[in-house]
Short mmCIF file of C-alpha atoms in Angstrom, two decimals:
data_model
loop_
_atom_site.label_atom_id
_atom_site.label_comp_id
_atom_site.label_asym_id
_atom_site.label_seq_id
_atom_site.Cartn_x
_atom_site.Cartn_y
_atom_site.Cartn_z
CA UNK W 1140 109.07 -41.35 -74.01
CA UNK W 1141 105.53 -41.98 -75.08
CA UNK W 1142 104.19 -39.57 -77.38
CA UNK W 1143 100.23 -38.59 -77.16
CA UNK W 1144 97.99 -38.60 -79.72
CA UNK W 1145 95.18 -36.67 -78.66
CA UNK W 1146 93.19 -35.35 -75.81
CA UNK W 1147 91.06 -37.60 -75.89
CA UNK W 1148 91.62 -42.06 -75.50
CA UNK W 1149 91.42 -43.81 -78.62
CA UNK W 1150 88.40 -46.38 -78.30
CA UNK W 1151 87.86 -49.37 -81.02
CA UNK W 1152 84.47 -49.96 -82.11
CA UNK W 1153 82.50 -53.07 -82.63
CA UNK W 1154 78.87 -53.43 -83.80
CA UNK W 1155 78.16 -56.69 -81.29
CA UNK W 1156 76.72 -54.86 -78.18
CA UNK W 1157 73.70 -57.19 -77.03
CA UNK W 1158 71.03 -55.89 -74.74
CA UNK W 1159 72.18 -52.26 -75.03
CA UNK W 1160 69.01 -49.70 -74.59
CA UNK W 1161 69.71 -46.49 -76.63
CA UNK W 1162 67.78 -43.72 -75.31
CA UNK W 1163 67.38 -45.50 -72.17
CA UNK W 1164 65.83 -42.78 -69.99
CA UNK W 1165 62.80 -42.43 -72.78
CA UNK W 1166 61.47 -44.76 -70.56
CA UNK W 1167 60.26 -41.57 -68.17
CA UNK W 1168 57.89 -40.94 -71.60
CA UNK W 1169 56.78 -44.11 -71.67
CA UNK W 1170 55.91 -44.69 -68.01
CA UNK W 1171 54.11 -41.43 -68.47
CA UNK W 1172 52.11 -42.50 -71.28
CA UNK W 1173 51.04 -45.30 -69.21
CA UNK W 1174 50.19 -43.76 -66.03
CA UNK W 1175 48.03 -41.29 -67.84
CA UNK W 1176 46.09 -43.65 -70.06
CA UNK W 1177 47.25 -41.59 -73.33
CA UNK W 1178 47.70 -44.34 -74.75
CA UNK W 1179 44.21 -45.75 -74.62
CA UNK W 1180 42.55 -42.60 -74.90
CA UNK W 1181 44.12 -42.13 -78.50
CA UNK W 1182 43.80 -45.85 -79.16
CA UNK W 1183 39.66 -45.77 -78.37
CA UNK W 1184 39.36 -42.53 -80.53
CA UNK W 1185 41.04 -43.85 -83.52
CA UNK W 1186 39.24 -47.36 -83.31
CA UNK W 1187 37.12 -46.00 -86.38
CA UNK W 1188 40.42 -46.48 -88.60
CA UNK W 1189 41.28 -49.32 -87.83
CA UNK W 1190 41.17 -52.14 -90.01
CA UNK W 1191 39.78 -55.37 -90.08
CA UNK W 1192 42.51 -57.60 -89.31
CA UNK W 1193 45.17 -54.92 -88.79
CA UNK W 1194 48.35 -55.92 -86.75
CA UNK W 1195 49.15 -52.24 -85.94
CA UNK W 1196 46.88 -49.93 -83.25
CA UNK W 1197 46.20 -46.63 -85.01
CA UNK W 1198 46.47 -45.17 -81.67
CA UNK W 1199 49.43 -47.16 -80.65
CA UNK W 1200 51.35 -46.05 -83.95
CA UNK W 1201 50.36 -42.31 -83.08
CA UNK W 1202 51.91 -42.85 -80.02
CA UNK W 1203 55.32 -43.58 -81.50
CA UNK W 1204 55.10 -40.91 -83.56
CA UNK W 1205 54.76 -38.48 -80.76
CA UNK W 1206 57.44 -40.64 -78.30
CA UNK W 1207 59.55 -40.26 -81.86
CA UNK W 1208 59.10 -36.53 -81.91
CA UNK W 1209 59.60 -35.63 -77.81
CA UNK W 1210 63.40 -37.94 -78.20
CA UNK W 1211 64.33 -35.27 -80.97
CA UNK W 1212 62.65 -36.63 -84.40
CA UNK W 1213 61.49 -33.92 -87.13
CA UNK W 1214 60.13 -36.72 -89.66
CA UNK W 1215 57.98 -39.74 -89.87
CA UNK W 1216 61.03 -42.07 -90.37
CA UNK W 1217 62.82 -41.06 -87.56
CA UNK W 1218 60.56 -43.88 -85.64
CA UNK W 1219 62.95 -46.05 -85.98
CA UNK W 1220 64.68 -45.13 -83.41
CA UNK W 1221 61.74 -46.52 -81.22
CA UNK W 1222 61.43 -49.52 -83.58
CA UNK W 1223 65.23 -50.45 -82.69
CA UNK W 1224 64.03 -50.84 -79.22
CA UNK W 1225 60.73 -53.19 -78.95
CA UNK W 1226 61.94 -54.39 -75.19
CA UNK W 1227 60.95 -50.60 -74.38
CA UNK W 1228 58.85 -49.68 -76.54
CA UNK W 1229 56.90 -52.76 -78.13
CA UNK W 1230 56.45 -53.40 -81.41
CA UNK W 1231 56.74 -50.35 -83.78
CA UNK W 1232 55.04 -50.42 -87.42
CA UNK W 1233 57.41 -49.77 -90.64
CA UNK W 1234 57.11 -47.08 -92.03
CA UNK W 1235 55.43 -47.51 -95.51
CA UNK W 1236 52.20 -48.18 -92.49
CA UNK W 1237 53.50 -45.00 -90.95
CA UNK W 1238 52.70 -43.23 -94.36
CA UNK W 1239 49.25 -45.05 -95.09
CA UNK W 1240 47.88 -44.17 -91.47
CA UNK W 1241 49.10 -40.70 -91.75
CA UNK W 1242 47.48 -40.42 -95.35
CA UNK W 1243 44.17 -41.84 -93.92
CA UNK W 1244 43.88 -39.78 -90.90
CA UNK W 1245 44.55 -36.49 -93.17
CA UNK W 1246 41.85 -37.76 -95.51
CA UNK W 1247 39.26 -37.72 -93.33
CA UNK W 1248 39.75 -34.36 -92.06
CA UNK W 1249 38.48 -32.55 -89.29
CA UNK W 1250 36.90 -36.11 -87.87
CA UNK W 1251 40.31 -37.62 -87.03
CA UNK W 1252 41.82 -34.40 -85.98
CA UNK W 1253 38.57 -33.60 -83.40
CA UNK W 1254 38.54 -37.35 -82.62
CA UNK W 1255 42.35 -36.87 -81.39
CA UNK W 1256 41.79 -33.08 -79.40
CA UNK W 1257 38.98 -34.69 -77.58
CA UNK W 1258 41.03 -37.47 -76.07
CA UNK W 1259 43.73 -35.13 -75.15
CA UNK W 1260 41.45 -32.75 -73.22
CA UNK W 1261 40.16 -36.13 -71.39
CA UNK W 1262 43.86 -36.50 -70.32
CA UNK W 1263 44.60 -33.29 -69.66
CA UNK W 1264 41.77 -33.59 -67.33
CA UNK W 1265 43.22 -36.62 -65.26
CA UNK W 1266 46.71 -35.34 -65.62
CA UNK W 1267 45.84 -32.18 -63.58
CA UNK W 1268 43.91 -33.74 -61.12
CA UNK W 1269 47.24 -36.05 -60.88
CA UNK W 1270 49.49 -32.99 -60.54
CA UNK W 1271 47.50 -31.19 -57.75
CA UNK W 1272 48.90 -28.32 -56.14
CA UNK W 1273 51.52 -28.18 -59.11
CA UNK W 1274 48.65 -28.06 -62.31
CA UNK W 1275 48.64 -24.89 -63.79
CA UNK W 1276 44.76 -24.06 -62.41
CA UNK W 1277 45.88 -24.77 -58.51
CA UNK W 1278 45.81 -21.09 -58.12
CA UNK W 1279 41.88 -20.97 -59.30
CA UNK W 1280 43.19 -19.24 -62.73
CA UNK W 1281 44.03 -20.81 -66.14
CA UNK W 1282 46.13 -18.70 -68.21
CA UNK W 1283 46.33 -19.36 -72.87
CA UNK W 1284 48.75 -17.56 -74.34
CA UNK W 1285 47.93 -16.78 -77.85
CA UNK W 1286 50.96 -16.47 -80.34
CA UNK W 1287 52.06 -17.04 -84.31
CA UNK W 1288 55.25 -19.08 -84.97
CA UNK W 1289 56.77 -18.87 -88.77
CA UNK W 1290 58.19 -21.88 -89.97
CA UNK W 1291 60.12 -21.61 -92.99
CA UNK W 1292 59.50 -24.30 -96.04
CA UNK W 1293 62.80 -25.54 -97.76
CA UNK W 1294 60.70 -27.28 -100.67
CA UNK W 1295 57.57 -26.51 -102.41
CA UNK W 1296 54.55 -27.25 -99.91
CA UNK W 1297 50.82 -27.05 -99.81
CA UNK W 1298 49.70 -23.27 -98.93
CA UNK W 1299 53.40 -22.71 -98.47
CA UNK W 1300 53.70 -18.97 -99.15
CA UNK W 1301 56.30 -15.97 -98.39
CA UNK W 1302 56.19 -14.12 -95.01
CA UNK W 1303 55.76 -11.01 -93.58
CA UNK W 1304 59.53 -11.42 -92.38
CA UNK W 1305 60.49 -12.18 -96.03
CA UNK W 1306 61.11 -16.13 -95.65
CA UNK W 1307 59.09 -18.74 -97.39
CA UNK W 1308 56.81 -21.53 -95.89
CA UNK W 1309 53.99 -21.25 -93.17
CA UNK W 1310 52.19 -19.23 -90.55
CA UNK W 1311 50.69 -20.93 -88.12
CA UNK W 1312 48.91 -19.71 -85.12
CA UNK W 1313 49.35 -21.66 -81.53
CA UNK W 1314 47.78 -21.28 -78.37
CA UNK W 1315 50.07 -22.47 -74.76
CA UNK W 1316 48.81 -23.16 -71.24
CA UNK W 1317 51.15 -21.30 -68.69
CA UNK W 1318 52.26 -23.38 -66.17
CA UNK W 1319 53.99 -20.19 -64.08
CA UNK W 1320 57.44 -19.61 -63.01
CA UNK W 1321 57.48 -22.83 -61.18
CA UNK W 1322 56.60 -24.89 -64.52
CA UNK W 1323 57.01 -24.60 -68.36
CA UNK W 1324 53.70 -25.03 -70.32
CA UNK W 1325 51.34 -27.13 -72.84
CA UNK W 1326 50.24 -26.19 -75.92
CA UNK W 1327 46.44 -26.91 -76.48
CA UNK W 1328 45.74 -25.54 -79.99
CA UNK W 1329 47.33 -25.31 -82.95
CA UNK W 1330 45.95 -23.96 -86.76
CA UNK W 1331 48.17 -24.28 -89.89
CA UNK W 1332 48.07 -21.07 -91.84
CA UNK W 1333 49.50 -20.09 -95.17
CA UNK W 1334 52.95 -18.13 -95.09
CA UNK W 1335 50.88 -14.84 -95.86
CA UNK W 1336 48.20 -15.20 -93.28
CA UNK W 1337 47.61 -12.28 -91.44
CA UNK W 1338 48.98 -11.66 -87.79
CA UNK W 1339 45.80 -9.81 -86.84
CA UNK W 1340 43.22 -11.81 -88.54
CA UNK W 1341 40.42 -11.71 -86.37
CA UNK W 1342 38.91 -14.91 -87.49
CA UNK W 1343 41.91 -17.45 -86.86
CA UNK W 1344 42.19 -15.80 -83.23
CA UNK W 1345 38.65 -16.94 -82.25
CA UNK W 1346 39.02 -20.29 -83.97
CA UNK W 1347 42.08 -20.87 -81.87
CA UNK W 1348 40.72 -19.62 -78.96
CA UNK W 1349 37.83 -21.83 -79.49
CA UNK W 1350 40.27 -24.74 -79.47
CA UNK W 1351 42.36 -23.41 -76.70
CA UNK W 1352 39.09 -23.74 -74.34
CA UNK W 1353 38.10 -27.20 -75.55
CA UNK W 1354 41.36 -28.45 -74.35
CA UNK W 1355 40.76 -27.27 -70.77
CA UNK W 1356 38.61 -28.30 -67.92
CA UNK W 1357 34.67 -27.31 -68.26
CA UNK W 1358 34.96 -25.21 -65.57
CA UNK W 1359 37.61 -23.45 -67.59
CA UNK W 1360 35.63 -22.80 -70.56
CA UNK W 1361 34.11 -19.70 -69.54
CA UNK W 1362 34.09 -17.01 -66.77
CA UNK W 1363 36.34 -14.95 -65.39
CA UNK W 1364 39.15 -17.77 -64.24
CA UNK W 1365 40.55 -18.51 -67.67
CA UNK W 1366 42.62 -15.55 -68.82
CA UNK W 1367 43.58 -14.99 -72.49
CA UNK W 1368 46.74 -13.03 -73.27
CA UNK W 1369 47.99 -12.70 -76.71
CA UNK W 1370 50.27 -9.94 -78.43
CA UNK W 1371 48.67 -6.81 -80.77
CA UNK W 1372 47.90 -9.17 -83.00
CA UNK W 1373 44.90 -10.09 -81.04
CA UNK W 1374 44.27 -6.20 -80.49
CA UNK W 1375 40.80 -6.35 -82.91
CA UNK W 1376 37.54 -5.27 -82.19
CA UNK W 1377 36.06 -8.41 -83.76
CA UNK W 1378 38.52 -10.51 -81.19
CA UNK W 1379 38.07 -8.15 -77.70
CA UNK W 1380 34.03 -8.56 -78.33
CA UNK W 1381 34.35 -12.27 -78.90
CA UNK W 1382 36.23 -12.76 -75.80
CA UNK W 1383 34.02 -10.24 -73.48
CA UNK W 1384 30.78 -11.27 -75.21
CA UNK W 1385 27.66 -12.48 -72.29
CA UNK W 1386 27.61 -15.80 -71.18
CA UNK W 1387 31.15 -16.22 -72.17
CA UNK W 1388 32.67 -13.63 -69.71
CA UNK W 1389 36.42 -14.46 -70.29
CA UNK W 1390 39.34 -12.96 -68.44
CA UNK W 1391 41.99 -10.92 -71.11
CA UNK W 1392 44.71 -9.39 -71.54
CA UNK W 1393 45.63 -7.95 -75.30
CA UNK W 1394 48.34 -6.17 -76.54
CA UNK W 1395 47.04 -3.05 -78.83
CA UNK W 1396 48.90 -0.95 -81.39
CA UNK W 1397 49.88 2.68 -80.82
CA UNK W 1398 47.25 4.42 -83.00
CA UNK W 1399 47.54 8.57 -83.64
CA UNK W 1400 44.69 8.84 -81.15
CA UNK W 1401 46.79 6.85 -78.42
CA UNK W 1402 49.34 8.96 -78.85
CA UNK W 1403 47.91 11.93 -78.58
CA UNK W 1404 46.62 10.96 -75.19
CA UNK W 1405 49.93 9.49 -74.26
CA UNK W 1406 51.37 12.79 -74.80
CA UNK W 1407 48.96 14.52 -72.40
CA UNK W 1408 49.83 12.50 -69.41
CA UNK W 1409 50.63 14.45 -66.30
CA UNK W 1410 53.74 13.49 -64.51
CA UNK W 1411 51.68 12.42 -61.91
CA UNK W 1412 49.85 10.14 -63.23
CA UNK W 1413 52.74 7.71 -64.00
CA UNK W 1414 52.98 5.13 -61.55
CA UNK W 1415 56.65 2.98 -61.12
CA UNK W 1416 55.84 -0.47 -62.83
CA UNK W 1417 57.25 -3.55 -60.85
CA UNK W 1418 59.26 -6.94 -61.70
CA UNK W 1419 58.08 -10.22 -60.44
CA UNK W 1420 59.65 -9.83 -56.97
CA UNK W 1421 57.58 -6.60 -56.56
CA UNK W 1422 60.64 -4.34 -56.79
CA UNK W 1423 60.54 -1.43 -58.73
CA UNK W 1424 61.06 -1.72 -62.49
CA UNK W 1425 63.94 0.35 -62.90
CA UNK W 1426 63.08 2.84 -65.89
CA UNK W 1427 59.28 2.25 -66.50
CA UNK W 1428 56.63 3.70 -65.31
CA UNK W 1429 52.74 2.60 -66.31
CA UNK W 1430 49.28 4.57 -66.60
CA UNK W 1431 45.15 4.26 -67.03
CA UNK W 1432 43.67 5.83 -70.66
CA UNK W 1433 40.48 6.62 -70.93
CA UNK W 1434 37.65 9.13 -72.24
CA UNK W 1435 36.77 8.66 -76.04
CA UNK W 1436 39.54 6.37 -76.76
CA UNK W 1437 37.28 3.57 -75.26
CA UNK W 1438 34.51 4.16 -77.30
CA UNK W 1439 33.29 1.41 -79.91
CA UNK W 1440 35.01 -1.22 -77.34
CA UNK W 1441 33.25 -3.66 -74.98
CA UNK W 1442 32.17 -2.01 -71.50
CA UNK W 1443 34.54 -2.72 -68.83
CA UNK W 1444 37.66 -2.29 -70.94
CA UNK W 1445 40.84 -0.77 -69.50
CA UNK W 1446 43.65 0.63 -71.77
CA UNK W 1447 46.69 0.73 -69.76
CA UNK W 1448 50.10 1.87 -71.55
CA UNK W 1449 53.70 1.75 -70.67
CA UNK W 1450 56.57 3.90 -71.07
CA UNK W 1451 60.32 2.73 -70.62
CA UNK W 1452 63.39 3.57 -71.44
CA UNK W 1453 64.84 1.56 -74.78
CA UNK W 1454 67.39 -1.03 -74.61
CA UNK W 1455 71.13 0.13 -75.77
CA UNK W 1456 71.46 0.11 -79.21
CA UNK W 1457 67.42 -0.28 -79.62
CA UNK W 1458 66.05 2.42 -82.12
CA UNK W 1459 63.21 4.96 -81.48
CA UNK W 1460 59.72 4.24 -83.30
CA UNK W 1461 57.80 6.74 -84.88
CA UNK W 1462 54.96 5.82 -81.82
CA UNK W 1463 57.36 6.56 -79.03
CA UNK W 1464 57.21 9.50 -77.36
CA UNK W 1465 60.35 11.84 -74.99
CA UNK W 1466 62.80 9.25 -76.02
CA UNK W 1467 60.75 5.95 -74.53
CA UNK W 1468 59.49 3.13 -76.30
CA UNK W 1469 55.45 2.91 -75.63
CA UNK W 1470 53.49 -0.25 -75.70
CA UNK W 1471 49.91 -0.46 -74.45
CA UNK W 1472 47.34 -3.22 -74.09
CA UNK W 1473 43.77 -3.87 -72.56
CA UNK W 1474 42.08 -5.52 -70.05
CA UNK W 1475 38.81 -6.20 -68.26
CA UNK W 1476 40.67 -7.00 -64.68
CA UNK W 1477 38.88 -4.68 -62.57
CA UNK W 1478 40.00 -3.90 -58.66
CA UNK W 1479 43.96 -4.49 -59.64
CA UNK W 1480 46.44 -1.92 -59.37
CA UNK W 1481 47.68 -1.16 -63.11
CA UNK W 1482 51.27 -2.08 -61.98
CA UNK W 1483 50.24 -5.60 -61.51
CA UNK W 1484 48.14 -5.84 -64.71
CA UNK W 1485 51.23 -4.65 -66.76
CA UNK W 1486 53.25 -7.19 -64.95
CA UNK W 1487 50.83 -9.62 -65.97
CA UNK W 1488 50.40 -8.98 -69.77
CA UNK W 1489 54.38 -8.63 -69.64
CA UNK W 1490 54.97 -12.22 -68.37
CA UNK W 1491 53.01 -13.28 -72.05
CA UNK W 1492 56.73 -13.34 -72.55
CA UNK W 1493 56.89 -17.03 -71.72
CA UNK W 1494 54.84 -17.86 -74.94
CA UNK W 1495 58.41 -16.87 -76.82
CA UNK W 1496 59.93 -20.08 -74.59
CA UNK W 1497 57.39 -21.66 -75.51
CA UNK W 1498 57.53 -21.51 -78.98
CA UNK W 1499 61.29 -22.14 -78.77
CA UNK W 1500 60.49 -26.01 -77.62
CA UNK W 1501 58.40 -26.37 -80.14
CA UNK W 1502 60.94 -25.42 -82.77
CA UNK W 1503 62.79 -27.86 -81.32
CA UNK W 1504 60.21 -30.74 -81.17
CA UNK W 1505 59.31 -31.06 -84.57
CA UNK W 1506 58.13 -27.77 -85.55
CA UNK W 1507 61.62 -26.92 -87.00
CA UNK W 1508 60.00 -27.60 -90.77
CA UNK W 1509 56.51 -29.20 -91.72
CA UNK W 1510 57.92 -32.47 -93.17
CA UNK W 1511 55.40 -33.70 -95.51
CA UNK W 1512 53.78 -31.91 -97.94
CA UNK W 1513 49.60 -31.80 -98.09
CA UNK W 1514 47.91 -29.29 -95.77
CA UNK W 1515 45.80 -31.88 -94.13
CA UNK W 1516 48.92 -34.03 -93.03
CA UNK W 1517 51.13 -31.01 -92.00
CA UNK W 1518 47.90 -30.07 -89.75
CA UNK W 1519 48.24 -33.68 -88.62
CA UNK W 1520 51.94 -33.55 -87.66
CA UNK W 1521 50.99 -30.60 -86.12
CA UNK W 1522 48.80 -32.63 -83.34
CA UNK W 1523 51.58 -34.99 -83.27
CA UNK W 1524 53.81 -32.17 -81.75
CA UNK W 1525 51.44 -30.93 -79.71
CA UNK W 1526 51.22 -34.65 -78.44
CA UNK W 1527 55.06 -34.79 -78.15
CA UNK W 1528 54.98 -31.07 -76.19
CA UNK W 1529 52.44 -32.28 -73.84
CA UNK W 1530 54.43 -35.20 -72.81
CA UNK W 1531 57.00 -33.06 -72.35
CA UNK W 1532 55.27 -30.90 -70.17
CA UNK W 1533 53.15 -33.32 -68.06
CA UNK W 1534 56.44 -35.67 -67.39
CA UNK W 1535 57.78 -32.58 -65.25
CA UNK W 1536 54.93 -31.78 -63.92
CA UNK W 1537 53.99 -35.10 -62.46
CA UNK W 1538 57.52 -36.44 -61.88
CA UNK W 1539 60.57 -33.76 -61.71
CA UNK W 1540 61.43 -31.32 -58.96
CA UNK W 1541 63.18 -27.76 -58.58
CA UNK W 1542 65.29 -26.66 -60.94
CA UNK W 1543 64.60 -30.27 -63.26
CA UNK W 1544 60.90 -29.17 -63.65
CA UNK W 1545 61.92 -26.52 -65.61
CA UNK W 1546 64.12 -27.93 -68.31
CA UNK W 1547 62.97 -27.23 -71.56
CA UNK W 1548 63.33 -30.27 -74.24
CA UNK W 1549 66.91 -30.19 -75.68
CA UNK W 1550 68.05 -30.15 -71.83
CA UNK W 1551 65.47 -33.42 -71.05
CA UNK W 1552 66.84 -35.05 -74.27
CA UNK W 1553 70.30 -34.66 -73.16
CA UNK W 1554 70.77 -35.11 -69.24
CA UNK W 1555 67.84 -37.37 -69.00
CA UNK W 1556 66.48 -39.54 -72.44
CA UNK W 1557 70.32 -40.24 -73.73
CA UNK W 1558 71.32 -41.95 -70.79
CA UNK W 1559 72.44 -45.40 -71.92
CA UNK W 1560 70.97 -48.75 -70.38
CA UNK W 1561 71.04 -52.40 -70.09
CA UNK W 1562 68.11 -54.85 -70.62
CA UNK W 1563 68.07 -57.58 -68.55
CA UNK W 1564 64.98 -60.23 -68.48
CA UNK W 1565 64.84 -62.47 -65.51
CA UNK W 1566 61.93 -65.07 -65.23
CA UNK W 1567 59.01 -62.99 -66.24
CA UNK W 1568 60.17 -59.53 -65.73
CA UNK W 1569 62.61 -57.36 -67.63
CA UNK W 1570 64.88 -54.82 -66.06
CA UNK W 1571 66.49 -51.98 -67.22
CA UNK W 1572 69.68 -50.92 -65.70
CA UNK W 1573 70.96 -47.14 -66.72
CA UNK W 1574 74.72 -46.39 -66.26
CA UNK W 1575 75.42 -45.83 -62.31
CA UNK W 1576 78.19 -43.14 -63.59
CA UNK W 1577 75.65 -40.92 -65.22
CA UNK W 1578 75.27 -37.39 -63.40
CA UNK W 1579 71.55 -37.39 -63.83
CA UNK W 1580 70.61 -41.21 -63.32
CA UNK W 1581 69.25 -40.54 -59.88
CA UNK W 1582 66.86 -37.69 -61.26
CA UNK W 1583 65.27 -40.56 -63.23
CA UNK W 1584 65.30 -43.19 -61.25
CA UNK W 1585 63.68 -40.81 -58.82
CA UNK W 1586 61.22 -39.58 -61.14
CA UNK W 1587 59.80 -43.08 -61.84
CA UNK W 1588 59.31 -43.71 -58.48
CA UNK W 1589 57.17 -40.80 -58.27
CA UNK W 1590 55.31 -41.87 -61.63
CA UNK W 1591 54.78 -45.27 -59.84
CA UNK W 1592 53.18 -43.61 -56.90
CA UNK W 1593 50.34 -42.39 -58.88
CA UNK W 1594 47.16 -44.46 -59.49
CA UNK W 1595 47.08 -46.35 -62.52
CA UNK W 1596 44.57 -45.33 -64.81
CA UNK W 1597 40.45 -46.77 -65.10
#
């Protein structure tokens, strides 16, 4: 009788596999890249750092970078992985060039960094007008979430500092694009903050903002179509004017903290007045009911503002702040959506939510820890990710359907980039063959088909 050793077959392993693509299905990335013109947007806007003679594109070697970061890397040597690939991915630059382009591009500061933003909100442009009825503005509306991500510093850093949550490293502040509960979202801003930087500092919010509306379409950068929503943080009068101020007009939503005064009036609320607030399928929310402040509590604020609050009943287990009031947790925000039924504003505001899911995909694409350690190049890797997220984002959008469209990145890297592959070059073309037995190789092979329906770019 045979005896087993192990659930599992023993395999032997050999180290002479020719023509064997790793990461085969980063090819959706790449085809993406292409289709889009990324790649020669960031190419033309780093042409001024380039070098005479230089065997490496600046914009190219960005690219990798970012390709590097969307398959799962967290550090400028992790490019290798694209380097051990050239069939797919070209040539790929070593890395002490890595370090001296990376060292350039932080030296020159805000040129290389405003040089890069405005060729990504040139191909954000074409990538929506690719996307059509599935780009986040086909409903008429763009909606920025506003939100802070800490990101804790295992080593000494530049402007590394402790936290308001008692952990060391960096606070910075992000702004994300939601795509709606058919899509994920892009991030389209990004500033690197010390560890102690405030949550409600006025100043960074507009400077984000400010970003955040670059990145969009001009029609986007002002009026009543582009809607910011961001957390009490954003809850300032500095902030509220900024965003309401003439000629900029901008839709918002902002959470506010429970002052004395709020509660007060919150207290005073007939019965009556509280109306059922709704989930996304227009039920009834069981348990939370919504109503309209006003009087004196508006006063000092921009004209047009709405204070709406919400009462619900906690969560098992949650605990009672000294704010709430009869037993129910109280939140509140503002608004200058006129003609909506409060209900639906709440629901609104509450659906900032997806920023948190967000800022999860980030953690995982490169945003776990800042890996190098100058400001300036942390605020550079920090573009890199946001190049890496919007890949992520805009490969979906343009090429995945139903349930696919919504995978966040660790599910992409594993049922779609790790599929493994064979290169084959016949005559003048080369051919990549993924494993027939994979469960997701039709999703890809599907989604290229759809990325080679679309117009190439120029």
């Amino acid at each position: 009788m045979k005896q087993s050793t192990g659930s599992y077959p023993h395999v032997l392993v050999r180290d002479d596999g020719r023509a064997v693509v790793s990461q085969a299905g980063s090819v959706l990335l790449v085809e993406t890249v292409r289709k889009i013109g990324l790649d020669q947007a960031i190419s033309a806007a780093l042409t001024p750092w380039r070098r005479p003679r230089a065997v490496h594109d600046p914009g190219k070697l960005l690219m990798d970078l970012a390709l590097a970061v969307a398959l799962g890397g967290d550090c400028l040597a992790d490019v290798a992985m694209l380097r051990a690939e050239p069939g797919v991915f070209g040539p790929v630059a070593s890395d002490p060039t890595v370090s001296r382009l990376i060292g350039t591009l932080a030296a020159s500061g805000e040129k290389a960094l405003t040089a890069m933003r405005t060729a990504r909100s040139e191909v954000r442009k074409r990538v929506w007008e690719l996307a059509g009825e599935r780009a986040p503005d086909a409903g008429g509306q763009v909606t920025v979430d506003l939100d802070g991500v800490l990101v804790v510093a295992h080593s000494d850093k530049q402007d590394a500092a402790p936290t308001w949550k008692k952990t060391y490293g960096h606070h910075p502040l992000m702004g994300f694009v939601d795509h709606g509960p058919g899509g994920t979202g892009e991030p389209v801003a990004a500033r690197l903050r010390p560890g102690n930087a405030g949550s409600n500092t006025a100043a960074d919010h507009i400077t984000v903002a400010r970003l955040a509306l670059a990145q969009l379409p001009k029609k986007y950068q002002r009026g009543r179509r582009t809607l910011i929503r961001c957390d009490s943080a954003g809850g300032t009068h500095e902030f509220v004017a900024w965003l309401a101020r003439r000629g900029r007009w901008l839709s918002y939503s902002v959470g506010m903290v429970i002052t004395e005064a709020i509660h007060e009036h919150v207290l005073k609320i007939p019965a009556s007045a509280w109306t059922p607030a709704v989930e996304s399928d227009g039920e009834v929310r069981d348990g939370a009911w919504v109503a309209e402040l006003d009087g004196d509590l508006l006063d000092g604020w921009p004209q047009g503002m709405r204070l709406i609050v919400r009462k619900e009943r906690p969560h098992p287990g949650a605990q009672l702040r000294i704010t709430d009031a009869d037993g129910m947790r109280i939140t509140c925000f503002a608004t200058n959506t006129l003609n909506q039924p409060i209900a639906q504003l709440e629901l609104r505001h509450r659906l900032r939510a997806r920023a948190e899911d967000r800022i999860r995909a980030a953690r995982a694409t490169g945003l776990r820890n800042l890996p190098l350690h100058d400001t300036a190049q942390n605020q550079l890797w920090l573009e890199i990710v946001q190049i890496a997220l919007d890949l992520l984002a805009w490969m979906p959008m343009l090429a995945l359907t139903g349930r696919a469209r919504l995978w966040e990145p660790r599910r992409l890297r594993l049922r779609l980039f790790s599929v493994a592959g064979q290169l084959v070059t016949t005559g003048r073309r080369r051919i990549l063959r993924l494993a027939r037995h994979w469960p997701w190789t039709r999703e890809i092979t599907d989604a290229l088909e759809r990325l080679a329906l679309l117009p190439n770019p120029g």
